Amino acid sequence: MLKFLLKVKIEFNALDPPTAACMKFLAQCNARKAKESNPACQLQVKRRTDDHPPEITVTFVNGVEEKFDATSTSAQNIRTMILDQGQFVETEQMFRDNGETWPVVIPEEELHQTFPGTKLLTIIKSSLYSVSFRRNFS
């Protein structure tokens, strides 16, 4: 999870009840496997004394910053969203490394084209299945 991130900032008031997501997420960030995936990722923990709601702010390797409200989002959902965004970042980087433009723009006319090869393969497979089915029970 940390391999997609430059920085993680976790802010919460330890005396507030809705800090469970922050604590669980902090534990995930401190796990050995997570730290080994990106030792350069900065982890900042800010313990607050005011009534500011708990939040987790992450900065991805491409510079995009995202804030999560930890009162209404579980640690697992935050982790899943980071991994999903990380896949997007990896795909973007792969295209850029290979000299392709990003984002990929598919022309409108290509979106509505039919692909007869796909339908033909399905027809051939179902025909072969029905032939072999008839042979076994004839």
PDB file of C-alpha atoms in Angstrom:
ATOM      1  CA  MET A   1       0.000   0.000   0.000  1.00  0.00           C
ATOM      2  CA  LEU A   2       2.768   2.478   0.888  1.00  0.00           C
ATOM      3  CA  LYS A   3       4.610   1.866  -2.376  1.00  0.00           C
ATOM      4  CA  PHE A   4       2.217   4.283  -4.109  1.00  0.00           C
ATOM      5  CA  LEU A   5       2.646   7.027  -1.498  1.00  0.00           C
ATOM      6  CA  LEU A   6       5.137   9.783  -0.752  1.00  0.00           C
ATOM      7  CA  LYS A   7       3.569  10.899   2.512  1.00  0.00           C
ATOM      8  CA  VAL A   8       0.883   9.841   4.978  1.00  0.00           C
ATOM      9  CA  LYS A   9      -0.458  12.265   7.575  1.00  0.00           C
ATOM     10  CA  ILE A  10      -2.797  10.981  10.258  1.00  0.00           C
ATOM     11  CA  GLU A  11      -4.553  13.488  12.522  1.00  0.00           C
ATOM     12  CA  PHE A  12      -6.797  12.523  15.425  1.00  0.00           C
ATOM     13  CA  ASN A  13      -7.711  13.273  19.010  1.00  0.00           C
ATOM     14  CA  ALA A  14      -6.841  10.194  21.037  1.00  0.00           C
ATOM     15  CA  LEU A  15      -9.633  10.943  23.514  1.00  0.00           C
ATOM     16  CA  ASP A  16     -12.351  10.916  20.831  1.00  0.00           C
ATOM     17  CA  PRO A  17     -14.246   7.649  20.263  1.00  0.00           C
ATOM     18  CA  PRO A  18     -14.228   7.766  16.415  1.00  0.00           C
ATOM     19  CA  THR A  19     -10.453   7.323  16.111  1.00  0.00           C
ATOM     20  CA  ALA A  20     -10.565   3.572  15.435  1.00  0.00           C
ATOM     21  CA  ALA A  21      -9.998   3.979  11.691  1.00  0.00           C
ATOM     22  CA  CYS A  22      -6.950   6.172  12.320  1.00  0.00           C
ATOM     23  CA  MET A  23      -5.454   3.704  14.768  1.00  0.00           C
ATOM     24  CA  LYS A  24      -6.048   0.719  12.484  1.00  0.00           C
ATOM     25  CA  PHE A  25      -4.656   2.576   9.474  1.00  0.00           C
ATOM     26  CA  LEU A  26      -1.613   3.648  11.492  1.00  0.00           C
ATOM     27  CA  ALA A  27      -1.037   0.014  12.462  1.00  0.00           C
ATOM     28  CA  GLN A  28      -1.231  -0.998   8.783  1.00  0.00           C
ATOM     29  CA  CYS A  29       1.306   1.697   7.857  1.00  0.00           C
ATOM     30  CA  ASN A  30       3.662   0.549  10.622  1.00  0.00           C
ATOM     31  CA  ALA A  31       3.531  -3.084   9.531  1.00  0.00           C
ATOM     32  CA  ARG A  32       6.913  -4.458   8.422  1.00  0.00           C
ATOM     33  CA  LYS A  33       5.670  -5.445   4.963  1.00  0.00           C
ATOM     34  CA  ALA A  34       4.206  -1.988   4.329  1.00  0.00           C
ATOM     35  CA  LYS A  35       7.384  -0.222   5.439  1.00  0.00           C
ATOM     36  CA  GLU A  36       9.540  -2.496   3.283  1.00  0.00           C
ATOM     37  CA  SER A  37       7.424  -1.709   0.214  1.00  0.00           C
ATOM     38  CA  ASN A  38       8.450   1.964   0.429  1.00  0.00           C
ATOM     39  CA  PRO A  39      10.934   2.939   3.150  1.00  0.00           C
ATOM     40  CA  ALA A  40      11.042   6.525   1.833  1.00  0.00           C
ATOM     41  CA  CYS A  41       7.354   7.166   2.560  1.00  0.00           C
ATOM     42  CA  GLN A  42       7.005   9.793   5.284  1.00  0.00           C
ATOM     43  CA  LEU A  43       4.576   8.932   8.059  1.00  0.00           C
ATOM     44  CA  GLN A  44       3.372  11.854  10.162  1.00  0.00           C
ATOM     45  CA  VAL A  45       1.090  11.442  13.150  1.00  0.00           C
ATOM     46  CA  LYS A  46      -0.511  14.524  14.656  1.00  0.00           C
ATOM     47  CA  ARG A  47      -2.308  13.998  17.945  1.00  0.00           C
ATOM     48  CA  ARG A  48      -4.799  16.793  18.390  1.00  0.00           C
ATOM     49  CA  THR A  49      -6.408  18.161  21.536  1.00  0.00           C
ATOM     50  CA  ASP A  50      -9.266  20.049  19.846  1.00  0.00           C
ATOM     51  CA  ASP A  51     -12.485  18.663  18.402  1.00  0.00           C
ATOM     52  CA  HIS A  52     -11.176  18.490  14.813  1.00  0.00           C
ATOM     53  CA  PRO A  53     -12.505  15.310  13.192  1.00  0.00           C
ATOM     54  CA  PRO A  54      -9.986  12.533  12.586  1.00  0.00           C
ATOM     55  CA  GLU A  55      -8.587  12.542   9.051  1.00  0.00           C
ATOM     56  CA  ILE A  56      -5.990  10.785   6.973  1.00  0.00           C
ATOM     57  CA  THR A  57      -4.194  12.657   4.197  1.00  0.00           C
ATOM     58  CA  VAL A  58      -2.097  10.776   1.661  1.00  0.00           C
ATOM     59  CA  THR A  59       0.148  12.116  -1.091  1.00  0.00           C
ATOM     60  CA  PHE A  60       0.647   9.774  -4.035  1.00  0.00           C
ATOM     61  CA  VAL A  61       3.920   9.457  -5.930  1.00  0.00           C
ATOM     62  CA  ASN A  62       2.461  11.529  -8.790  1.00  0.00           C
ATOM     63  CA  GLY A  63       1.812  14.441  -6.373  1.00  0.00           C
ATOM     64  CA  VAL A  64      -1.943  13.983  -6.008  1.00  0.00           C
ATOM     65  CA  GLU A  65      -3.110  14.559  -2.449  1.00  0.00           C
ATOM     66  CA  GLU A  66      -6.261  12.976  -1.063  1.00  0.00           C
ATOM     67  CA  LYS A  67      -7.969  13.428   2.312  1.00  0.00           C
ATOM     68  CA  PHE A  68     -10.140  10.820   3.972  1.00  0.00           C
ATOM     69  CA  ASP A  69     -12.652  11.486   6.716  1.00  0.00           C
ATOM     70  CA  ALA A  70     -11.767   8.799   9.238  1.00  0.00           C
ATOM     71  CA  THR A  71     -15.046   9.175  11.141  1.00  0.00           C
ATOM     72  CA  SER A  72     -17.142   7.787   8.288  1.00  0.00           C
ATOM     73  CA  THR A  73     -14.612   5.624   6.413  1.00  0.00           C
ATOM     74  CA  SER A  74     -13.074   2.422   7.738  1.00  0.00           C
ATOM     75  CA  ALA A  75      -9.342   1.761   7.602  1.00  0.00           C
ATOM     76  CA  GLN A  76      -9.944  -1.114   5.180  1.00  0.00           C
ATOM     77  CA  ASN A  77     -11.936   1.115   2.798  1.00  0.00           C
ATOM     78  CA  ILE A  78      -9.204   3.764   2.908  1.00  0.00           C
ATOM     79  CA  ARG A  79      -6.593   1.091   2.143  1.00  0.00           C
ATOM     80  CA  THR A  80      -8.700  -0.229  -0.754  1.00  0.00           C
ATOM     81  CA  MET A  81      -9.124   3.263  -2.208  1.00  0.00           C
ATOM     82  CA  ILE A  82      -5.356   3.850  -1.969  1.00  0.00           C
ATOM     83  CA  LEU A  83      -4.626   0.558  -3.728  1.00  0.00           C
ATOM     84  CA  ASP A  84      -7.164   1.352  -6.472  1.00  0.00           C
ATOM     85  CA  GLN A  85      -5.666   4.803  -7.016  1.00  0.00           C
ATOM     86  CA  GLY A  86      -2.189   3.243  -6.912  1.00  0.00           C
ATOM     87  CA  GLN A  87      -3.124   0.890  -9.765  1.00  0.00           C
ATOM     88  CA  PHE A  88      -4.227   3.948 -11.730  1.00  0.00           C
ATOM     89  CA  VAL A  89      -0.911   5.703 -10.976  1.00  0.00           C
ATOM     90  CA  GLU A  90       1.047   2.616 -12.082  1.00  0.00           C
ATOM     91  CA  THR A  91      -0.913   2.411 -15.338  1.00  0.00           C
ATOM     92  CA  GLU A  92      -0.374   6.098 -16.016  1.00  0.00           C
ATOM     93  CA  GLN A  93       3.363   5.739 -15.390  1.00  0.00           C
ATOM     94  CA  MET A  94       3.564   2.695 -17.646  1.00  0.00           C
ATOM     95  CA  PHE A  95       1.983   4.653 -20.527  1.00  0.00           C
ATOM     96  CA  ARG A  96       4.258   7.658 -19.965  1.00  0.00           C
ATOM     97  CA  ASP A  97       7.376   5.450 -19.780  1.00  0.00           C
ATOM     98  CA  ASN A  98       6.483   3.998 -23.173  1.00  0.00           C
ATOM     99  CA  GLY A  99       5.954   7.398 -24.808  1.00  0.00           C
ATOM    100  CA  GLU A 100       2.160   7.137 -24.945  1.00  0.00           C
ATOM    101  CA  THR A 101      -0.133  10.057 -24.226  1.00  0.00           C
ATOM    102  CA  TRP A 102      -2.102  10.129 -21.010  1.00  0.00           C
ATOM    103  CA  PRO A 103      -4.980  10.028 -20.496  1.00  0.00           C
ATOM    104  CA  VAL A 104      -5.807   7.619 -23.270  1.00  0.00           C
ATOM    105  CA  VAL A 105      -8.548   9.094 -25.436  1.00  0.00           C
ATOM    106  CA  ILE A 106     -10.661   6.620 -27.378  1.00  0.00           C
ATOM    107  CA  PRO A 107     -12.460   8.243 -30.328  1.00  0.00           C
ATOM    108  CA  GLU A 108     -16.263   8.130 -30.079  1.00  0.00           C
ATOM    109  CA  GLU A 109     -16.633   6.118 -33.305  1.00  0.00           C
ATOM    110  CA  GLU A 110     -14.358   3.382 -31.935  1.00  0.00           C
ATOM    111  CA  LEU A 111     -16.487   3.019 -28.829  1.00  0.00           C
ATOM    112  CA  HIS A 112     -19.467   1.932 -30.946  1.00  0.00           C
ATOM    113  CA  GLN A 113     -17.682  -0.453 -33.316  1.00  0.00           C
ATOM    114  CA  THR A 114     -18.706  -4.073 -33.365  1.00  0.00           C
ATOM    115  CA  PHE A 115     -16.161  -6.813 -32.969  1.00  0.00           C
ATOM    116  CA  PRO A 116     -17.328  -9.744 -35.072  1.00  0.00           C
ATOM    117  CA  GLY A 117     -14.290 -11.849 -34.141  1.00  0.00           C
ATOM    118  CA  THR A 118     -15.485 -12.017 -30.559  1.00  0.00           C
ATOM    119  CA  LYS A 119     -18.993 -13.119 -31.517  1.00  0.00           C
ATOM    120  CA  LEU A 120     -17.640 -15.608 -34.047  1.00  0.00           C
ATOM    121  CA  LEU A 121     -15.414 -17.251 -31.427  1.00  0.00           C
ATOM    122  CA  THR A 122     -18.415 -17.630 -29.109  1.00  0.00           C
ATOM    123  CA  ILE A 123     -20.444 -19.231 -31.912  1.00  0.00           C
ATOM    124  CA  ILE A 124     -17.598 -21.624 -32.776  1.00  0.00           C
ATOM    125  CA  LYS A 125     -17.156 -22.634 -29.132  1.00  0.00           C
ATOM    126  CA  SER A 126     -20.884 -23.265 -28.645  1.00  0.00           C
ATOM    127  CA  SER A 127     -21.020 -25.246 -31.923  1.00  0.00           C
ATOM    128  CA  LEU A 128     -18.097 -27.434 -30.860  1.00  0.00           C
ATOM    129  CA  TYR A 129     -19.704 -27.991 -27.466  1.00  0.00           C
ATOM    130  CA  SER A 130     -23.025 -29.057 -29.028  1.00  0.00           C
ATOM    131  CA  VAL A 131     -21.229 -31.404 -31.462  1.00  0.00           C
ATOM    132  CA  SER A 132     -19.274 -33.079 -28.652  1.00  0.00           C
ATOM    133  CA  PHE A 133     -22.419 -33.206 -26.504  1.00  0.00           C
ATOM    134  CA  ARG A 134     -24.360 -34.996 -29.304  1.00  0.00           C
ATOM    135  CA  ARG A 135     -21.505 -37.475 -29.816  1.00  0.00           C
ATOM    136  CA  ASN A 136     -21.479 -38.467 -26.163  1.00  0.00           C
ATOM    137  CA  PHE A 137     -25.230 -39.097 -25.994  1.00  0.00           C
ATOM    138  CA  SER A 138     -26.008 -40.417 -29.480  1.00  0.00           C
TER     139      SER A 138
END
